[in-house]
mmCIF file of C-alpha atoms in Angstrom:
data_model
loop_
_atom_site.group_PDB
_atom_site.id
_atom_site.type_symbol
_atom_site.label_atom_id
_atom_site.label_comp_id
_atom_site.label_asym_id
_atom_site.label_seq_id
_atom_site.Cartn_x
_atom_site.Cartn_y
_atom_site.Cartn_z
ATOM 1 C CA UNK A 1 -21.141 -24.629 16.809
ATOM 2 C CA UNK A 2 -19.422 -21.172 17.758
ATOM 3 C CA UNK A 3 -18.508 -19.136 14.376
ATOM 4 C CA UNK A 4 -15.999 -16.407 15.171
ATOM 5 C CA UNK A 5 -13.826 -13.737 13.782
ATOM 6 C CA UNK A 6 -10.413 -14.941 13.753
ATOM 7 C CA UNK A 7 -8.163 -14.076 15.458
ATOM 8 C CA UNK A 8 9.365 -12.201 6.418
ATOM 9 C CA UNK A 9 13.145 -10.725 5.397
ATOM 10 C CA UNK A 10 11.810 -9.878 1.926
ATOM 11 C CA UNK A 11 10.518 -6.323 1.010
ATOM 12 C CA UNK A 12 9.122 -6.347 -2.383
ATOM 13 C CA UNK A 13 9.226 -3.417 -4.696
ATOM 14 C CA UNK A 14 6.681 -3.297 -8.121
ATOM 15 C CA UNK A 15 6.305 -7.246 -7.233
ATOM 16 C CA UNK A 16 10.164 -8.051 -7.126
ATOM 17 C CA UNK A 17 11.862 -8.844 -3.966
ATOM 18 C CA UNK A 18 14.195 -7.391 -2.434
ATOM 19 C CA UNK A 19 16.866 -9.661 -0.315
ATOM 20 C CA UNK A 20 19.760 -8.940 1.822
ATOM 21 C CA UNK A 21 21.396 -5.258 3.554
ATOM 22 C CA UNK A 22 23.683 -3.889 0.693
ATOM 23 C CA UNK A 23 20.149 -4.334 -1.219
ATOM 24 C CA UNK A 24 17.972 -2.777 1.531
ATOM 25 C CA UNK A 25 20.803 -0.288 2.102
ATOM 26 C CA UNK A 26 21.155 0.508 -2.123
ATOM 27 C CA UNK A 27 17.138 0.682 -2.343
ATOM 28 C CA UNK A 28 17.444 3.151 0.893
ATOM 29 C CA UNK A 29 20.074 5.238 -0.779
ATOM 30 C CA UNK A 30 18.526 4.998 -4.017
ATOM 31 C CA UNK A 31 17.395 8.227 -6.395
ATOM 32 C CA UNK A 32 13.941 6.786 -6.435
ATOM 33 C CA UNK A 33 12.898 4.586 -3.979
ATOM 34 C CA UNK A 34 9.746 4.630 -4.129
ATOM 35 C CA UNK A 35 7.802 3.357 -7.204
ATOM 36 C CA UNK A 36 7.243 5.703 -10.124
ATOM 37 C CA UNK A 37 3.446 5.959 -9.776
ATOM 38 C CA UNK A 38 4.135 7.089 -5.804
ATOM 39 C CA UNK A 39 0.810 5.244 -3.833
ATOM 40 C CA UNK A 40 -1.031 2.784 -5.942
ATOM 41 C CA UNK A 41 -4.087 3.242 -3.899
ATOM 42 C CA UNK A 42 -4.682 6.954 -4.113
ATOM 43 C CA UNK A 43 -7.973 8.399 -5.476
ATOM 44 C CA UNK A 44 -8.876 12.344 -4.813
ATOM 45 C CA UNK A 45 -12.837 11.588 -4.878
ATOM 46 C CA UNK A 46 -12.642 9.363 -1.699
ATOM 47 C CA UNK A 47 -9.936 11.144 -0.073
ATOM 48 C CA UNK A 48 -11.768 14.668 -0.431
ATOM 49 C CA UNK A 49 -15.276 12.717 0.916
ATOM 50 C CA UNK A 50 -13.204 11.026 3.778
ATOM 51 C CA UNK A 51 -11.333 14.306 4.593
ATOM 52 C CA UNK A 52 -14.762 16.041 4.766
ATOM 53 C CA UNK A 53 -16.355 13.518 6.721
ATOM 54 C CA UNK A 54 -14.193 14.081 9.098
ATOM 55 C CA UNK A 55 -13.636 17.750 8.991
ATOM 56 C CA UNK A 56 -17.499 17.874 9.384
ATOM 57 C CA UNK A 57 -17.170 16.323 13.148
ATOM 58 C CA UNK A 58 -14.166 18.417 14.020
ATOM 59 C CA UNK A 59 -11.528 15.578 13.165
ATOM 60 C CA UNK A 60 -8.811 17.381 11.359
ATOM 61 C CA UNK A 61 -7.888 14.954 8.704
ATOM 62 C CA UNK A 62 -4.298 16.515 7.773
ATOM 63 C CA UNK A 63 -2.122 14.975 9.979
ATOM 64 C CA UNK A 64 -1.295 11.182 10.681
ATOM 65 C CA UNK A 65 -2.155 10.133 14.209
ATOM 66 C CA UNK A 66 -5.816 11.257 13.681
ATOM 67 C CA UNK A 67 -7.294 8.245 15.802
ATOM 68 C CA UNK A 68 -5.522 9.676 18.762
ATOM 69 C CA UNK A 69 -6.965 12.869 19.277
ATOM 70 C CA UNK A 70 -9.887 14.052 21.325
ATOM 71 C CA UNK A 71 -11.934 14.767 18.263
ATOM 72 C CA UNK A 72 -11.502 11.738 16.663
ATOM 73 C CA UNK A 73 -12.365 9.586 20.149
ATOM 74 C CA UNK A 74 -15.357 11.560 20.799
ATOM 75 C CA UNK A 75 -16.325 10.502 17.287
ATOM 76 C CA UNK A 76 -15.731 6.739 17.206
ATOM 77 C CA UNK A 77 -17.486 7.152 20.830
ATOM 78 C CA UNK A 78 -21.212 7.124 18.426
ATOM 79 C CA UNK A 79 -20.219 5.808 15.555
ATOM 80 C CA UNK A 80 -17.987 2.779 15.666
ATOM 81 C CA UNK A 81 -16.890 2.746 11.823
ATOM 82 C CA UNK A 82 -14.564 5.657 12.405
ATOM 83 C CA UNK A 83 -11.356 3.821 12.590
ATOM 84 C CA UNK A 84 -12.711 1.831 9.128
ATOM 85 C CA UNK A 85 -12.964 5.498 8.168
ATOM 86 C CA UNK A 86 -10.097 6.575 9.251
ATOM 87 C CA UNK A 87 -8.061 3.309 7.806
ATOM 88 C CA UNK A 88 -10.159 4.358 4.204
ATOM 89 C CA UNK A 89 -8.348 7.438 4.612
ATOM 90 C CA UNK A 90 -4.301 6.075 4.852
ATOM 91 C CA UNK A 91 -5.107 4.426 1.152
ATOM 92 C CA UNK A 92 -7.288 6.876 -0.342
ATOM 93 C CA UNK A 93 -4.731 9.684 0.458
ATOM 94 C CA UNK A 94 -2.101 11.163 -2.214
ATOM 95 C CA UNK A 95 1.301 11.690 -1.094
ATOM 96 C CA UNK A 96 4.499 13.279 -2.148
ATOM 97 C CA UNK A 97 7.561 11.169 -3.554
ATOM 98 C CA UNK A 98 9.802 13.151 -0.589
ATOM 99 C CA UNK A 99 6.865 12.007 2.003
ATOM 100 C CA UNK A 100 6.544 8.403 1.105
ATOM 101 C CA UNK A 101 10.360 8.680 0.895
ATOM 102 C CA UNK A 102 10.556 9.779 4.909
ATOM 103 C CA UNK A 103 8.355 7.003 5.652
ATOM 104 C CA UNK A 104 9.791 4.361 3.733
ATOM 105 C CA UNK A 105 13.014 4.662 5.956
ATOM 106 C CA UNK A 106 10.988 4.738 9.175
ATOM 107 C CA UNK A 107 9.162 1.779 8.130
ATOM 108 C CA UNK A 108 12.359 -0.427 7.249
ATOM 109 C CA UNK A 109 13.848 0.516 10.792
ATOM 110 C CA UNK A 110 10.576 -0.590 12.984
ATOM 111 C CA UNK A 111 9.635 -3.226 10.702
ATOM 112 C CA UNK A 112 13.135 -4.627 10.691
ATOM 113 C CA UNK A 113 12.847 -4.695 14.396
ATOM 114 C CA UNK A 114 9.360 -5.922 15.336
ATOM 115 C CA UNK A 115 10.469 -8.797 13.133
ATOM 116 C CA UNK A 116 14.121 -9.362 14.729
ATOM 117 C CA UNK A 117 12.065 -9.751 17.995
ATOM 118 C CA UNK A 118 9.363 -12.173 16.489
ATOM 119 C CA UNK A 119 11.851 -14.536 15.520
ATOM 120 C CA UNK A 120 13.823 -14.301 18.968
ATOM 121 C CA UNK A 121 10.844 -14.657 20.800
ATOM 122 C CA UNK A 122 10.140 -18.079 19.304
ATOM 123 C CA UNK A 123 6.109 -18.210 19.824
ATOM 124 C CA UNK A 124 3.878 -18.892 16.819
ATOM 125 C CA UNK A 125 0.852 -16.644 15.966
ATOM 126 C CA UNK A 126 2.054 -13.419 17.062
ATOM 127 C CA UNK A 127 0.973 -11.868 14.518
ATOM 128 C CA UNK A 128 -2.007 -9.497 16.248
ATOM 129 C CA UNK A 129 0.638 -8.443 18.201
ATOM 130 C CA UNK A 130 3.612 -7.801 15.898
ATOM 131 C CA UNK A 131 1.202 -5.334 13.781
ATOM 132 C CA UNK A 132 -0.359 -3.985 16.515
ATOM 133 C CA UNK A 133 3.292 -2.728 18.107
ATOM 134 C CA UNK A 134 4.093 -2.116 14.613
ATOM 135 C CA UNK A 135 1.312 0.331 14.114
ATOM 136 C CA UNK A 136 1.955 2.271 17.477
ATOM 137 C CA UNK A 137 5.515 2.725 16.860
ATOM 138 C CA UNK A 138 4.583 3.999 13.347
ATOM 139 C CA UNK A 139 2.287 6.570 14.485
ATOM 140 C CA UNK A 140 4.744 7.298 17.518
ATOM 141 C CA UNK A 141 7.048 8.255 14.162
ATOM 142 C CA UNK A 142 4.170 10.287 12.565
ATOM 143 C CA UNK A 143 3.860 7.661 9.796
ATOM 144 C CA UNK A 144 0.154 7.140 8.448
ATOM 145 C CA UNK A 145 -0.278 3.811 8.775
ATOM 146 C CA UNK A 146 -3.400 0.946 10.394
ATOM 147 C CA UNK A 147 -3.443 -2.116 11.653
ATOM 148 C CA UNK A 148 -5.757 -4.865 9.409
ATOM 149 C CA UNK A 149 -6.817 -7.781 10.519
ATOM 150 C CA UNK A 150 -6.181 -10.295 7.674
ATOM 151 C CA UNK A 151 -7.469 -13.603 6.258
ATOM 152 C CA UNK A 152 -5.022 -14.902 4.302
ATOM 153 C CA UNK A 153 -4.030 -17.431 1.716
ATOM 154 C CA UNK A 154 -0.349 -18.900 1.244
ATOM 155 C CA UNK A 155 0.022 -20.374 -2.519
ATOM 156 C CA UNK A 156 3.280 -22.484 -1.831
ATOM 157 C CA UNK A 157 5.784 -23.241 -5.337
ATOM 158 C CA UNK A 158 4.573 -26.845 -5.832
ATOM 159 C CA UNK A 159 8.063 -28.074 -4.678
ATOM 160 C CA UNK A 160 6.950 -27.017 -1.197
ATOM 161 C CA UNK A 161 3.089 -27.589 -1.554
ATOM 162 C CA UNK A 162 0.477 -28.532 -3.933
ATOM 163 C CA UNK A 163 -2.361 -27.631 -1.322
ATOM 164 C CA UNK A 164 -2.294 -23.880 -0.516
ATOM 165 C CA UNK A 165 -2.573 -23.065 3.783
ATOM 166 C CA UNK A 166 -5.300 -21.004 4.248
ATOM 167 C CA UNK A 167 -5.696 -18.789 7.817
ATOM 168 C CA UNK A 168 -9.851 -18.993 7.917
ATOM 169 C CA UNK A 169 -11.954 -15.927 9.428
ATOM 170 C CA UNK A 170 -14.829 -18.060 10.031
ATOM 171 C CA UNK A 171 -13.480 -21.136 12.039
ATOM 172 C CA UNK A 172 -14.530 -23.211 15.166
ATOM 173 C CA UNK A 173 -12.745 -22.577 17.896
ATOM 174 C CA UNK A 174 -11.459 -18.723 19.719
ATOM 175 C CA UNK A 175 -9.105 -16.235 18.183
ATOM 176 C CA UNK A 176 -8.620 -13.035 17.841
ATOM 177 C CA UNK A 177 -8.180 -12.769 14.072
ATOM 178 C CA UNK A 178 -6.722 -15.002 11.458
ATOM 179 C CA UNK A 179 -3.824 -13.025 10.814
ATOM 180 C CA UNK A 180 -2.567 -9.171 10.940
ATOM 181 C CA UNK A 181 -0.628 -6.958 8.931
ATOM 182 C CA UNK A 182 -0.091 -3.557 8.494
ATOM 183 C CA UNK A 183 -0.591 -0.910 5.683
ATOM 184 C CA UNK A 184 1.985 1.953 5.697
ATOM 185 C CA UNK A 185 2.015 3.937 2.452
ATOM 186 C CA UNK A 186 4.551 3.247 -0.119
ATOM 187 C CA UNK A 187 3.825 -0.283 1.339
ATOM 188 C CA UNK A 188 0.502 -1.770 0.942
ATOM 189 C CA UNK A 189 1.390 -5.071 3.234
ATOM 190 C CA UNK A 190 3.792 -4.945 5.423
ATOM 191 C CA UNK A 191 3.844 -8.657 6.866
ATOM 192 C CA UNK A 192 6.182 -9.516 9.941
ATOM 193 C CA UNK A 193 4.643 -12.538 11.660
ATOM 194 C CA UNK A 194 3.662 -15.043 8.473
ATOM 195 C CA UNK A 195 6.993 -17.082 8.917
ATOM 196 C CA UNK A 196 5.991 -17.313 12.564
ATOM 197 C CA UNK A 197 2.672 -19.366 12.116
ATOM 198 C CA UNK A 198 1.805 -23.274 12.725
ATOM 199 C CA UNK A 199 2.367 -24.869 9.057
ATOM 200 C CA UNK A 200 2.367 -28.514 8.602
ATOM 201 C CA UNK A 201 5.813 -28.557 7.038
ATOM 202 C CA UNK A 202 9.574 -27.754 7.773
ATOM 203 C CA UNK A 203 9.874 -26.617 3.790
ATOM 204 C CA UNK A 204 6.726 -24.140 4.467
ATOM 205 C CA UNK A 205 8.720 -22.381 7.204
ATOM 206 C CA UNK A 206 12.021 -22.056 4.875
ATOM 207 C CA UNK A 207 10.424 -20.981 2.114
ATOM 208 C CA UNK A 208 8.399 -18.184 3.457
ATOM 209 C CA UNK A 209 10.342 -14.851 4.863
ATOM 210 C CA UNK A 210 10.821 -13.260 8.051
ATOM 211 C CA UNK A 211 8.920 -9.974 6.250
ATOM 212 C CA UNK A 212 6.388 -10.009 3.448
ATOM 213 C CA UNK A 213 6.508 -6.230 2.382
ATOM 214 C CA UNK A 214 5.324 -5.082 -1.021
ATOM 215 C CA UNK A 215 5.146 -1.403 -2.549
ATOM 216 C CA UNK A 216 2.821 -2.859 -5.574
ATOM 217 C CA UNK A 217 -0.977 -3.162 -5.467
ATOM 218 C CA UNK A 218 -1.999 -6.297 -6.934
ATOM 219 C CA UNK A 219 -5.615 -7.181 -6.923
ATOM 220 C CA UNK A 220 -6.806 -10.367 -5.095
ATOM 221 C CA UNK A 221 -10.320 -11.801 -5.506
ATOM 222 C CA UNK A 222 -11.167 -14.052 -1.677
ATOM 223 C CA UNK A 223 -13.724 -16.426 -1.760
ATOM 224 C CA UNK A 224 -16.004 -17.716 0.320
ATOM 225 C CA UNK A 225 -14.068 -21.184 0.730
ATOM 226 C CA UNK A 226 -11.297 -18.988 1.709
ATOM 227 C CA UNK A 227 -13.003 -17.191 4.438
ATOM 228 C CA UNK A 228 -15.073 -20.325 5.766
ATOM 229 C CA UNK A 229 -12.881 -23.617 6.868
ATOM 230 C CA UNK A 230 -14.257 -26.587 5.723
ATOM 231 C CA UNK A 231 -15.379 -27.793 8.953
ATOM 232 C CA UNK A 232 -16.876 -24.835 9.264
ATOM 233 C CA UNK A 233 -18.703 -24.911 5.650
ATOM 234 C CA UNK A 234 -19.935 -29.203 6.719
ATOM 235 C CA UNK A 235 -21.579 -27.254 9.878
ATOM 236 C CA UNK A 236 -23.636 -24.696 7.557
ATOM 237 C CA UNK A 237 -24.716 -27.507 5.240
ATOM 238 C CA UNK A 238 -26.069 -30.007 7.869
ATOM 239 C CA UNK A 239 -28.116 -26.745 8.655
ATOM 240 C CA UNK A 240 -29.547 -26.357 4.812
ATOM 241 C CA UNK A 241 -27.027 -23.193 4.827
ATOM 242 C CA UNK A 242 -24.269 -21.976 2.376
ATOM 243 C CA UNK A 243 -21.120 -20.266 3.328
ATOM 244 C CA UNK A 244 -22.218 -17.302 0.622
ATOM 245 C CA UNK A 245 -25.429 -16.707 2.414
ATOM 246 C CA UNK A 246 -24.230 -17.258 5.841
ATOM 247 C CA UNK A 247 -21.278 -14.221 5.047
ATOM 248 C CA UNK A 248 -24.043 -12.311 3.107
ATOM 249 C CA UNK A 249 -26.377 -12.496 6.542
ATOM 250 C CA UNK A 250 -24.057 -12.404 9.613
ATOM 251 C CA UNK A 251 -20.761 -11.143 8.316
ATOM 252 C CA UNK A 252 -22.381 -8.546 6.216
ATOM 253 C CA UNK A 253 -20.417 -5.811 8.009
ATOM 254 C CA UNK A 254 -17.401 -7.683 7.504
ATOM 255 C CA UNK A 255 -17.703 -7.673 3.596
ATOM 256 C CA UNK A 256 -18.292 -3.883 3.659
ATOM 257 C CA UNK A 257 -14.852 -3.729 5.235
ATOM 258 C CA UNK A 258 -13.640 -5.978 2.458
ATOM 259 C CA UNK A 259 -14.927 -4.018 -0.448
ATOM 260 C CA UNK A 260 -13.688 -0.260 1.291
ATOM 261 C CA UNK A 261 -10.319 -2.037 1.537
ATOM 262 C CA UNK A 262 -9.249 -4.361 -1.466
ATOM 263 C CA UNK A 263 -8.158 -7.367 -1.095
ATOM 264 C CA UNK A 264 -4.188 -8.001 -2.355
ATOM 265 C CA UNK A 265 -1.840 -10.763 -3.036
ATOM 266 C CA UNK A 266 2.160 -10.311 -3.098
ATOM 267 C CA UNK A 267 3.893 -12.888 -5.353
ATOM 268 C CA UNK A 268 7.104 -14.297 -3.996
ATOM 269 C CA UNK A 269 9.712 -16.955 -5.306
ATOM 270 C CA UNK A 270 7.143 -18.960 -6.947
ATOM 271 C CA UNK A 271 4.021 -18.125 -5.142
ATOM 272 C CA UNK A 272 2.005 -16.124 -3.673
ATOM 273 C CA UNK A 273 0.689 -14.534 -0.590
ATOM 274 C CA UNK A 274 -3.590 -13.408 -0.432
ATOM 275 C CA UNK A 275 -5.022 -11.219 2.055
ATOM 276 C CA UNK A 276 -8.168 -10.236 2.217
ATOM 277 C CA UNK A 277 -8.834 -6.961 4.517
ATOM 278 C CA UNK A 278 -11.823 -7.932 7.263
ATOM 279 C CA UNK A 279 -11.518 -4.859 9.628
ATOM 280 C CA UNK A 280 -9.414 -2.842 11.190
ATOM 281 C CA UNK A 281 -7.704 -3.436 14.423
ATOM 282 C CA UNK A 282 -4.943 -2.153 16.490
ATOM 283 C CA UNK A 283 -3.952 -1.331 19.844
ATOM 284 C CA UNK A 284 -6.237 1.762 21.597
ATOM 285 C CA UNK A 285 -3.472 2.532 24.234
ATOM 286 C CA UNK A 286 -0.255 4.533 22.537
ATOM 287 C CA UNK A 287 2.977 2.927 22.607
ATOM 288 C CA UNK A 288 4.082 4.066 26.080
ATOM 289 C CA UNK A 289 1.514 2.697 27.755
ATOM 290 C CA UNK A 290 1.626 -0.688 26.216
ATOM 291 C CA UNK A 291 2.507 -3.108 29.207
ATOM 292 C CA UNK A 292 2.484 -6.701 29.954
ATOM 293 C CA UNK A 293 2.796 -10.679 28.513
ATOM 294 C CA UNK A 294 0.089 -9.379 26.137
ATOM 295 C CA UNK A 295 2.476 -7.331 24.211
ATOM 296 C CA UNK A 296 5.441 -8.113 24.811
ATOM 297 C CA UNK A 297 7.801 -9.670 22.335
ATOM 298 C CA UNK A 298 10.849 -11.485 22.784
ATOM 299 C CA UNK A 299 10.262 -10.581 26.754
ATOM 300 C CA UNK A 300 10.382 -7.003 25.913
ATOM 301 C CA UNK A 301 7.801 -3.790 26.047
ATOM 302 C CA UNK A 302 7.318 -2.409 22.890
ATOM 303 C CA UNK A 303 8.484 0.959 24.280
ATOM 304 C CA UNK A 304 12.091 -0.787 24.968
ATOM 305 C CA UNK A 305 12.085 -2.550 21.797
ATOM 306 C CA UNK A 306 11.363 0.700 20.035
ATOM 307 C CA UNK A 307 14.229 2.902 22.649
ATOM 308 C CA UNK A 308 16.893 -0.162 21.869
ATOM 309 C CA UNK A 309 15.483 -1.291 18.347
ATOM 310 C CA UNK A 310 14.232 1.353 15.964
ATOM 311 C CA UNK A 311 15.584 4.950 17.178
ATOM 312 C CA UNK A 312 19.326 4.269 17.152
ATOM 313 C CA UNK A 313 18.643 3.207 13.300
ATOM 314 C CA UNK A 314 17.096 6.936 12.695
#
């Protein structure tokens, strides 16, 4: 058996969500939009070490974008962690009330639109794809932002599901990842493709939102039933072998990734969404050059979407 790396609208503010324009619109508007303690995530210690990591192989670390420039590329050319490095960076950093509030309204107009076009476009598991445009036309707006690839757990309200639906890293079969998101400081999950997925039931599809966005930090704890699918987990123990031990062996890089970048839930009309963080991924071309059915949404490039879309809304 072949074990592989896999591969809504509600924003939520300090775990509440947010429905509906006049609210989006009064939250926009707002004297303080963004949460009183700013970015959950931030810690000085890291963000100095990260910041002088990179400074220390020419990367300046000041600016959003980073993973675009010459420096940075040469970098990631020997050592392949850079983007984790770089993604480290977007959570460790510390930003100003007036910054997160500039981004906040960029991120409302491109995530509004990516997920407009998702729901057009009709196709489930777009989700690698909807962050991935996401992402580019955040940094083409000089938001810090990255792309995550995602497992992910969906705790239903029991009216809709006793059984939670899990989206498995380790899984027979090929994909690119299990799911994607992206992380855009004040929002640490910005979700626009979890509607858009294969559930077993109608009442899973209304309940859950066209965007899953959350400015809180709430801790999640994944386990290794969560990152293994069963079938998977039968395959390991006709071997003698152990999900724990076969993530601790073979996926070892994988749980770095996981501990750098914590795992999170965001709790929504009666339950809950997990994601656990298993690397960074993203699009290497910039948004301009971004062509073809691989990217495309809703039969558009995501230059057009973001020309027709986004800027007319800034």
């Amino acid at each position: 058996m072949k074990y592989s790396i896999l591969g809504p609208f509600a924003f939520l503010r300090n775990g509440r969500v947010i429905m509906g324009e006049a609210r989006r619109r009064k939250l926009l508007a707002g004297s303080n939009p963004v949460p009183d303690e700013l970015w959950p995530l931030s810690n000085p210690t890291a963000q100095q070490q990260l910041e002088t990591w990179f400074t220390q192989r020419g990367v300046d670390p000041s600016r959003p974008g980073l993973h675009d420039t010459a420096a940075f590329l040469r970098v990631e050319a020997l050592d392949p962690t850079a983007m984790n490095m770089a993604a480290r960076l977007v959570e460790a950093r510390s930003y100003s009330a007036d910054e997160l509030l500039r981004a906040e309204r960029k991120i409302l107009a491109a995530t509004e639109a990516i997920a407009s076009r998702v729901a057009r476009d009709g196709r489930p598991g777009l989700c690698v794809v909807a962050s991935g445009v996401l992402s580019r036309m955040l940094d083409e707006l000089g938001v810090w932002n990255y792309t995550a690839k995602s497992n992910l757990a969906i705790y239903f309200p029991r009216s809709v599901s006793v059984e939670p639906r899990y989206f498995y890293s380790i899984d027979t079969g090929q994909f690119v990842a299990p799911h994607a998101i992206v992380v855009a400081p004040p929002f640490t999950v910005v979700d626009v493709s979890v509607k858009h997925q294969m559930y077993d039931l109608d009442a899973m599809v209304r309940w859950l939102p066209p965007i899953a966005a959350t400015k809180a930090f709430r801790p999640y704890r994944v386990t290794p039933n969560e990152l293994v699918s069963p079938e998977a987990r039968a395959a390991l123990r006709m071997r003698g072998d152990t999900a724990q031990s076969f993530l601790s062996r073979e996926k070892a890089s994988m749980l770095e990734v996981m501990a750098q970048l914590p795992s999170r839930e965001l709790a929504l009309d009666g339950g809950r969404l997990g994601y656990g963080l298993i690397a960074v991924g993203g699009y290497q071309e910039r948004l301009n050059d971004l062509h073809g059915k691989n990217c495309s949404i809703d039969g558009l490039t995501p230059m057009e979407i973001f020309e027709q879309d986004v800027l007319p809304r800034l």
